[in-house]
């Protein structure tokens, strides 16, 4: 990567989302629904959103085989994401069939066993992490699914120990893959997933977590989200962003009062990629403010942090006005601010 600006490195899975095309109908008997294949996955969505905001970003991902792989690669490239983090893989691409609820919230059916995303090695990660990394973002399925989750955890521990970059974690729980028969087939159980995430969270400087994630991770904690956000910050995380759908964002920092921030009101097409867009907006704002170390993040006053969070929430809101994960460009964000 040739940029002399601080780099956002995003590590995780590539998933093709099969989204329902309601306008096309489902045939005369309702048995042949139409789907549109859209590039997705937490890491890809974050990287694409950041690239559209003109952030120097590298996506660290294992690009699997099959006819859908070329579209994933091209989608990332068109958003200005550095492709130097792609590792060619012999395993298949992950697939998610998406259903949408009345409020636009997604429900997923996953086809991911033996996919490329879970096979990371220490050598692969060492080869693709750029030296200019200022923020390393990890999370979602690859961060808690073996065998590659071990290599990801070791990389996070190394980066945190060196102090060379901020570490961001988004649990992004998918219960079907963390629990039950499908989770077991992947080597996951509720106990093992929580333990793997705890290992990452113990090294994290930034955590974005949803109320939905918390309901799975800590069922009792979801009853008092304010207290939970503060407790997570007090465990050593410098910045906790707790999302709860269209409800106010909760912003928690160690030793400070909890802050609520109202998200923008928009007409929602669906919420696919909203949290990923929020994360990318946050990273864009932090990097623009020169916040690239733990010390700088801890020093950042609320009056400078809150406009960054508001911008991030606007990025997420704009994404929600479109079908699928389709975050705005920097020009679109500037226009929406007005």
GROMACS .gro file of C-alpha atoms in nm:
model
  338
    1UNK     CA    1   0.000   0.000   0.000
    2UNK     CA    2   0.155   0.327  -0.112
    3UNK     CA    3  -0.047   0.583   0.087
    4UNK     CA    4   0.146   0.784   0.347
    5UNK     CA    5  -0.180   0.838   0.539
    6UNK     CA    6  -0.272   0.612   0.832
    7UNK     CA    7  -0.439   0.293   0.711
    8UNK     CA    8  -0.754   0.120   0.831
    9UNK     CA    9  -0.706  -0.258   0.809
   10UNK     CA   10  -1.026  -0.462   0.819
   11UNK     CA   11  -0.999  -0.836   0.880
   12UNK     CA   12  -1.283  -1.080   0.830
   13UNK     CA   13  -1.507  -1.276   0.600
   14UNK     CA   14  -1.650  -1.222   0.254
   15UNK     CA   15  -2.014  -1.328   0.218
   16UNK     CA   16  -2.244  -1.315  -0.082
   17UNK     CA   17  -2.588  -1.205   0.043
   18UNK     CA   18  -2.879  -1.343  -0.156
   19UNK     CA   19  -3.140  -1.070  -0.103
   20UNK     CA   20  -3.508  -1.120  -0.191
   21UNK     CA   21  -3.636  -0.924  -0.489
   22UNK     CA   22  -3.995  -0.866  -0.381
   23UNK     CA   23  -4.082  -0.677  -0.699
   24UNK     CA   24  -4.005  -0.984  -0.909
   25UNK     CA   25  -4.256  -1.197  -0.722
   26UNK     CA   26  -4.223  -1.569  -0.652
   27UNK     CA   27  -4.387  -1.728  -0.955
   28UNK     CA   28  -4.747  -1.837  -1.003
   29UNK     CA   29  -4.734  -2.087  -0.717
   30UNK     CA   30  -4.516  -1.880  -0.483
   31UNK     CA   31  -4.239  -2.140  -0.501
   32UNK     CA   32  -3.975  -1.960  -0.711
   33UNK     CA   33  -3.873  -1.643  -0.526
   34UNK     CA   34  -3.620  -1.421  -0.696
   35UNK     CA   35  -3.297  -1.321  -0.526
   36UNK     CA   36  -3.027  -1.070  -0.608
   37UNK     CA   37  -2.667  -1.164  -0.523
   38UNK     CA   38  -2.498  -0.877  -0.337
   39UNK     CA   39  -2.145  -0.868  -0.194
   40UNK     CA   40  -2.155  -0.864   0.186
   41UNK     CA   41  -2.002  -0.973   0.511
   42UNK     CA   42  -1.906  -0.753   0.807
   43UNK     CA   43  -1.548  -0.694   0.696
   44UNK     CA   44  -1.629  -0.629   0.332
   45UNK     CA   45  -1.908  -0.386   0.427
   46UNK     CA   46  -1.684  -0.193   0.667
   47UNK     CA   47  -1.400  -0.174   0.413
   48UNK     CA   48  -1.629  -0.063   0.129
   49UNK     CA   49  -1.798   0.200   0.347
   50UNK     CA   50  -1.458   0.334   0.454
   51UNK     CA   51  -1.328   0.334   0.097
   52UNK     CA   52  -1.628   0.537  -0.018
   53UNK     CA   53  -1.546   0.788   0.256
   54UNK     CA   54  -1.194   0.824   0.107
   55UNK     CA   55  -1.022   0.641   0.393
   56UNK     CA   56  -0.706   0.448   0.300
   57UNK     CA   57  -0.829   0.097   0.373
   58UNK     CA   58  -0.706  -0.256   0.313
   59UNK     CA   59  -0.940  -0.554   0.337
   60UNK     CA   60  -0.770  -0.865   0.474
   61UNK     CA   61  -0.979  -1.153   0.341
   62UNK     CA   62  -0.945  -1.503   0.198
   63UNK     CA   63  -1.107  -1.493  -0.146
   64UNK     CA   64  -1.268  -1.830  -0.214
   65UNK     CA   65  -1.344  -2.009  -0.538
   66UNK     CA   66  -1.657  -2.021  -0.752
   67UNK     CA   67  -1.844  -1.788  -0.988
   68UNK     CA   68  -1.932  -1.539  -0.713
   69UNK     CA   69  -1.571  -1.459  -0.619
   70UNK     CA   70  -1.507  -1.220  -0.910
   71UNK     CA   71  -1.803  -1.002  -0.811
   72UNK     CA   72  -1.677  -0.975  -0.454
   73UNK     CA   73  -1.335  -0.864  -0.572
   74UNK     CA   74  -1.473  -0.612  -0.821
   75UNK     CA   75  -1.715  -0.463  -0.565
   76UNK     CA   76  -1.429  -0.395  -0.326
   77UNK     CA   77  -1.207  -0.254  -0.600
   78UNK     CA   78  -1.475  -0.010  -0.719
   79UNK     CA   79  -1.493   0.141  -0.370
   80UNK     CA   80  -1.122   0.223  -0.362
   81UNK     CA   81  -1.024  -0.054  -0.120
   82UNK     CA   82  -0.668  -0.183  -0.141
   83UNK     CA   83  -0.673  -0.541  -0.273
   84UNK     CA   84  -0.329  -0.625  -0.131
   85UNK     CA   85  -0.493  -0.799   0.164
   86UNK     CA   86  -0.666  -1.066  -0.046
   87UNK     CA   87  -0.537  -1.421  -0.002
   88UNK     CA   88  -0.633  -1.660  -0.288
   89UNK     CA   89  -0.807  -1.961  -0.134
   90UNK     CA   90  -0.912  -2.300  -0.266
   91UNK     CA   91  -1.219  -2.326  -0.043
   92UNK     CA   92  -1.564  -2.196  -0.150
   93UNK     CA   93  -1.710  -1.849  -0.094
   94UNK     CA   94  -1.955  -1.809   0.195
   95UNK     CA   95  -2.323  -1.762   0.108
   96UNK     CA   96  -2.607  -1.610   0.313
   97UNK     CA   97  -2.971  -1.623   0.205
   98UNK     CA   98  -3.142  -1.319   0.355
   99UNK     CA   99  -3.504  -1.272   0.456
  100UNK     CA  100  -3.637  -0.931   0.558
  101UNK     CA  101  -3.885  -0.861   0.836
  102UNK     CA  102  -4.162  -0.597   0.816
  103UNK     CA  103  -3.924  -0.339   0.970
  104UNK     CA  104  -3.644  -0.420   0.726
  105UNK     CA  105  -3.443  -0.622   0.978
  106UNK     CA  106  -3.257  -0.917   0.820
  107UNK     CA  107  -3.284  -1.288   0.896
  108UNK     CA  108  -3.007  -1.511   0.764
  109UNK     CA  109  -2.973  -1.865   0.637
  110UNK     CA  110  -2.602  -1.948   0.602
  111UNK     CA  111  -2.418  -2.188   0.371
  112UNK     CA  112  -2.067  -2.162   0.508
  113UNK     CA  113  -1.930  -2.499   0.615
  114UNK     CA  114  -1.577  -2.549   0.486
  115UNK     CA  115  -1.568  -2.196   0.342
  116UNK     CA  116  -1.250  -1.999   0.278
  117UNK     CA  117  -1.313  -1.744   0.553
  118UNK     CA  118  -1.238  -1.969   0.850
  119UNK     CA  119  -0.895  -2.099   0.741
  120UNK     CA  120  -0.657  -1.812   0.829
  121UNK     CA  121  -0.297  -1.894   0.925
  122UNK     CA  122  -0.039  -1.683   1.109
  123UNK     CA  123   0.177  -1.670   0.795
  124UNK     CA  124  -0.107  -1.540   0.577
  125UNK     CA  125  -0.195  -1.265   0.822
  126UNK     CA  126   0.166  -1.155   0.868
  127UNK     CA  127   0.202  -1.125   0.491
  128UNK     CA  128  -0.101  -0.903   0.431
  129UNK     CA  129  -0.116  -0.667   0.732
  130UNK     CA  130   0.024  -0.332   0.608
  131UNK     CA  131   0.294  -0.157   0.808
  132UNK     CA  132   0.096   0.169   0.809
  133UNK     CA  133  -0.201   0.021   0.993
  134UNK     CA  134  -0.343   0.272   1.244
  135UNK     CA  135  -0.668   0.088   1.319
  136UNK     CA  136  -0.715  -0.289   1.298
  137UNK     CA  137  -1.083  -0.387   1.291
  138UNK     CA  138  -1.182  -0.750   1.349
  139UNK     CA  139  -1.504  -0.924   1.432
  140UNK     CA  140  -1.802  -1.121   1.317
  141UNK     CA  141  -1.801  -1.487   1.222
  142UNK     CA  142  -1.433  -1.531   1.129
  143UNK     CA  143  -1.319  -1.389   1.464
  144UNK     CA  144  -1.493  -1.662   1.662
  145UNK     CA  145  -1.493  -1.960   1.421
  146UNK     CA  146  -1.204  -2.211   1.419
  147UNK     CA  147  -0.949  -2.285   1.305
  148UNK     CA  148  -0.866  -1.936   1.176
  149UNK     CA  149  -0.997  -1.758   1.485
  150UNK     CA  150  -0.681  -1.865   1.670
  151UNK     CA  151  -0.457  -1.690   1.417
  152UNK     CA  152  -0.676  -1.379   1.432
  153UNK     CA  153  -0.657  -1.372   1.812
  154UNK     CA  154  -0.278  -1.403   1.803
  155UNK     CA  155  -0.255  -1.115   1.555
  156UNK     CA  156  -0.478  -0.896   1.775
  157UNK     CA  157  -0.265  -0.975   2.080
  158UNK     CA  158   0.052  -0.890   1.890
  159UNK     CA  159  -0.084  -0.558   1.757
  160UNK     CA  160  -0.216  -0.464   2.102
  161UNK     CA  161   0.113  -0.552   2.271
  162UNK     CA  162   0.312  -0.346   2.019
  163UNK     CA  163   0.079  -0.048   2.063
  164UNK     CA  164   0.122   0.022   1.694
  165UNK     CA  165  -0.249   0.050   1.615
  166UNK     CA  166  -0.589   0.081   1.773
  167UNK     CA  167  -0.776  -0.250   1.792
  168UNK     CA  168  -1.148  -0.247   1.717
  169UNK     CA  169  -1.380  -0.544   1.777
  170UNK     CA  170  -1.739  -0.601   1.665
  171UNK     CA  171  -1.880  -0.933   1.796
  172UNK     CA  172  -2.156  -0.932   1.531
  173UNK     CA  173  -2.309  -1.255   1.657
  174UNK     CA  174  -2.493  -1.482   1.416
  175UNK     CA  175  -2.670  -1.724   1.653
  176UNK     CA  176  -2.725  -1.988   1.386
  177UNK     CA  177  -2.347  -2.013   1.339
  178UNK     CA  178  -2.254  -1.978   1.705
  179UNK     CA  179  -2.499  -2.230   1.846
  180UNK     CA  180  -2.697  -2.539   1.755
  181UNK     CA  181  -2.621  -2.801   1.486
  182UNK     CA  182  -2.479  -2.560   1.227
  183UNK     CA  183  -2.257  -2.394   1.485
  184UNK     CA  184  -2.137  -2.733   1.607
  185UNK     CA  185  -2.049  -2.834   1.251
  186UNK     CA  186  -1.826  -2.526   1.233
  187UNK     CA  187  -1.662  -2.606   1.568
  188UNK     CA  188  -1.862  -2.348   1.761
  189UNK     CA  189  -2.063  -2.361   2.082
  190UNK     CA  190  -2.196  -2.077   2.299
  191UNK     CA  191  -1.918  -2.138   2.553
  192UNK     CA  192  -1.636  -2.145   2.296
  193UNK     CA  193  -1.764  -1.841   2.107
  194UNK     CA  194  -1.790  -1.637   2.426
  195UNK     CA  195  -1.439  -1.743   2.528
  196UNK     CA  196  -1.292  -1.651   2.188
  197UNK     CA  197  -1.463  -1.313   2.193
  198UNK     CA  198  -1.350  -1.246   2.549
  199UNK     CA  199  -0.991  -1.300   2.433
  200UNK     CA  200  -1.038  -1.032   2.166
  201UNK     CA  201  -1.235  -0.792   2.386
  202UNK     CA  202  -0.962  -0.802   2.650
  203UNK     CA  203  -0.728  -0.642   2.393
  204UNK     CA  204  -0.977  -0.404   2.233
  205UNK     CA  205  -0.952  -0.025   2.236
  206UNK     CA  206  -1.283   0.024   2.052
  207UNK     CA  207  -1.591  -0.199   2.062
  208UNK     CA  208  -1.911  -0.159   1.865
  209UNK     CA  209  -2.174  -0.396   2.001
  210UNK     CA  210  -2.547  -0.421   1.934
  211UNK     CA  211  -2.825  -0.482   2.182
  212UNK     CA  212  -2.901  -0.792   1.976
  213UNK     CA  213  -2.545  -0.917   2.029
  214UNK     CA  214  -2.572  -0.852   2.401
  215UNK     CA  215  -2.895  -1.048   2.423
  216UNK     CA  216  -2.694  -1.352   2.309
  217UNK     CA  217  -2.364  -1.279   2.485
  218UNK     CA  218  -2.505  -1.171   2.822
  219UNK     CA  219  -2.883  -1.227   2.833
  220UNK     CA  220  -2.925  -1.059   3.171
  221UNK     CA  221  -2.719  -0.757   3.069
  222UNK     CA  222  -2.964  -0.667   2.792
  223UNK     CA  223  -3.215  -0.560   3.059
  224UNK     CA  224  -3.008  -0.250   3.147
  225UNK     CA  225  -2.815  -0.135   2.842
  226UNK     CA  226  -2.690   0.184   3.011
  227UNK     CA  227  -2.524  -0.009   3.293
  228UNK     CA  228  -2.388  -0.267   3.051
  229UNK     CA  229  -2.225  -0.006   2.829
  230UNK     CA  230  -2.055   0.153   3.129
  231UNK     CA  231  -1.945  -0.185   3.263
  232UNK     CA  232  -1.792  -0.280   2.927
  233UNK     CA  233  -1.598   0.048   2.919
  234UNK     CA  234  -1.473  -0.009   3.273
  235UNK     CA  235  -1.327  -0.344   3.171
  236UNK     CA  236  -1.056  -0.151   2.985
  237UNK     CA  237  -1.216  -0.062   2.651
  238UNK     CA  238  -1.144   0.302   2.567
  239UNK     CA  239  -1.462   0.353   2.361
  240UNK     CA  240  -1.781   0.146   2.357
  241UNK     CA  241  -2.056   0.219   2.104
  242UNK     CA  242  -2.374   0.029   2.186
  243UNK     CA  243  -2.637   0.031   1.913
  244UNK     CA  244  -3.005  -0.054   1.957
  245UNK     CA  245  -3.177  -0.030   1.621
  246UNK     CA  246  -3.333   0.313   1.580
  247UNK     CA  247  -3.300   0.392   1.952
  248UNK     CA  248  -3.030   0.636   2.073
  249UNK     CA  249  -2.668   0.527   2.052
  250UNK     CA  250  -2.496   0.471   2.385
  251UNK     CA  251  -2.139   0.600   2.409
  252UNK     CA  252  -1.934   0.479   2.705
  253UNK     CA  253  -1.577   0.567   2.804
  254UNK     CA  254  -1.389   0.470   3.120
  255UNK     CA  255  -1.439   0.715   3.405
  256UNK     CA  256  -1.690   0.929   3.214
  257UNK     CA  257  -2.065   0.966   3.215
  258UNK     CA  258  -2.266   0.768   2.962
  259UNK     CA  259  -2.381   0.970   2.661
  260UNK     CA  260  -2.694   0.905   2.453
  261UNK     CA  261  -2.697   1.023   2.092
  262UNK     CA  262  -3.012   1.026   1.879
  263UNK     CA  263  -2.960   0.882   1.528
  264UNK     CA  264  -3.098   1.064   1.221
  265UNK     CA  265  -3.453   0.979   1.117
  266UNK     CA  266  -3.480   0.839   0.764
  267UNK     CA  267  -3.713   0.624   0.557
  268UNK     CA  268  -3.568   0.275   0.596
  269UNK     CA  269  -3.541   0.039   0.298
  270UNK     CA  270  -3.363  -0.220   0.514
  271UNK     CA  271  -3.093  -0.223   0.782
  272UNK     CA  272  -2.844  -0.458   0.614
  273UNK     CA  273  -2.494  -0.317   0.669
  274UNK     CA  274  -2.606  -0.038   0.901
  275UNK     CA  275  -2.373  -0.131   1.187
  276UNK     CA  276  -2.084  -0.182   0.946
  277UNK     CA  277  -2.143   0.162   0.795
  278UNK     CA  278  -2.153   0.313   1.143
  279UNK     CA  279  -1.816   0.156   1.225
  280UNK     CA  280  -1.660   0.283   0.903
  281UNK     CA  281  -1.790   0.634   0.971
  282UNK     CA  282  -1.638   0.623   1.319
  283UNK     CA  283  -1.300   0.510   1.186
  284UNK     CA  284  -1.304   0.778   0.916
  285UNK     CA  285  -1.366   1.046   1.177
  286UNK     CA  286  -1.102   0.921   1.417
  287UNK     CA  287  -0.836   0.899   1.147
  288UNK     CA  288  -0.925   1.247   1.015
  289UNK     CA  289  -0.882   1.378   1.372
  290UNK     CA  290  -0.539   1.215   1.398
  291UNK     CA  291  -0.654   0.962   1.659
  292UNK     CA  292  -0.433   0.663   1.587
  293UNK     CA  293  -0.317   0.554   1.933
  294UNK     CA  294  -0.481   0.449   2.259
  295UNK     CA  295  -0.342   0.758   2.433
  296UNK     CA  296  -0.487   0.989   2.167
  297UNK     CA  297  -0.827   0.821   2.193
  298UNK     CA  298  -0.828   0.854   2.572
  299UNK     CA  299  -0.735   1.224   2.546
  300UNK     CA  300  -1.002   1.301   2.286
  301UNK     CA  301  -1.261   1.526   2.456
  302UNK     CA  302  -1.630   1.446   2.422
  303UNK     CA  303  -1.691   1.770   2.234
  304UNK     CA  304  -1.465   1.639   1.958
  305UNK     CA  305  -1.575   1.276   1.976
  306UNK     CA  306  -1.951   1.337   1.961
  307UNK     CA  307  -1.950   1.509   1.617
  308UNK     CA  308  -1.752   1.209   1.488
  309UNK     CA  309  -2.015   0.972   1.628
  310UNK     CA  310  -2.294   1.185   1.480
  311UNK     CA  311  -2.129   1.165   1.139
  312UNK     CA  312  -2.096   0.788   1.178
  313UNK     CA  313  -2.465   0.762   1.263
  314UNK     CA  314  -2.548   0.965   0.951
  315UNK     CA  315  -2.340   0.727   0.737
  316UNK     CA  316  -2.541   0.437   0.882
  317UNK     CA  317  -2.872   0.617   0.829
  318UNK     CA  318  -2.794   0.690   0.465
  319UNK     CA  319  -2.707   0.324   0.413
  320UNK     CA  320  -3.049   0.229   0.552
  321UNK     CA  321  -3.228   0.433   0.285
  322UNK     CA  322  -3.104   0.186   0.022
  323UNK     CA  323  -3.153  -0.184  -0.033
  324UNK     CA  324  -2.870  -0.403   0.095
  325UNK     CA  325  -2.536  -0.278   0.222
  326UNK     CA  326  -2.488   0.033   0.007
  327UNK     CA  327  -2.309   0.300   0.214
  328UNK     CA  328  -2.271   0.661   0.096
  329UNK     CA  329  -1.972   0.830  -0.061
  330UNK     CA  330  -1.799   1.120   0.109
  331UNK     CA  331  -1.973   1.364  -0.127
  332UNK     CA  332  -2.312   1.214  -0.035
  333UNK     CA  333  -2.229   1.243   0.334
  334UNK     CA  334  -2.128   1.608   0.295
  335UNK     CA  335  -2.450   1.682   0.105
  336UNK     CA  336  -2.659   1.508   0.374
  337UNK     CA  337  -2.493   1.715   0.649
  338UNK     CA  338  -2.636   2.026   0.489
   0.00000   0.00000   0.00000
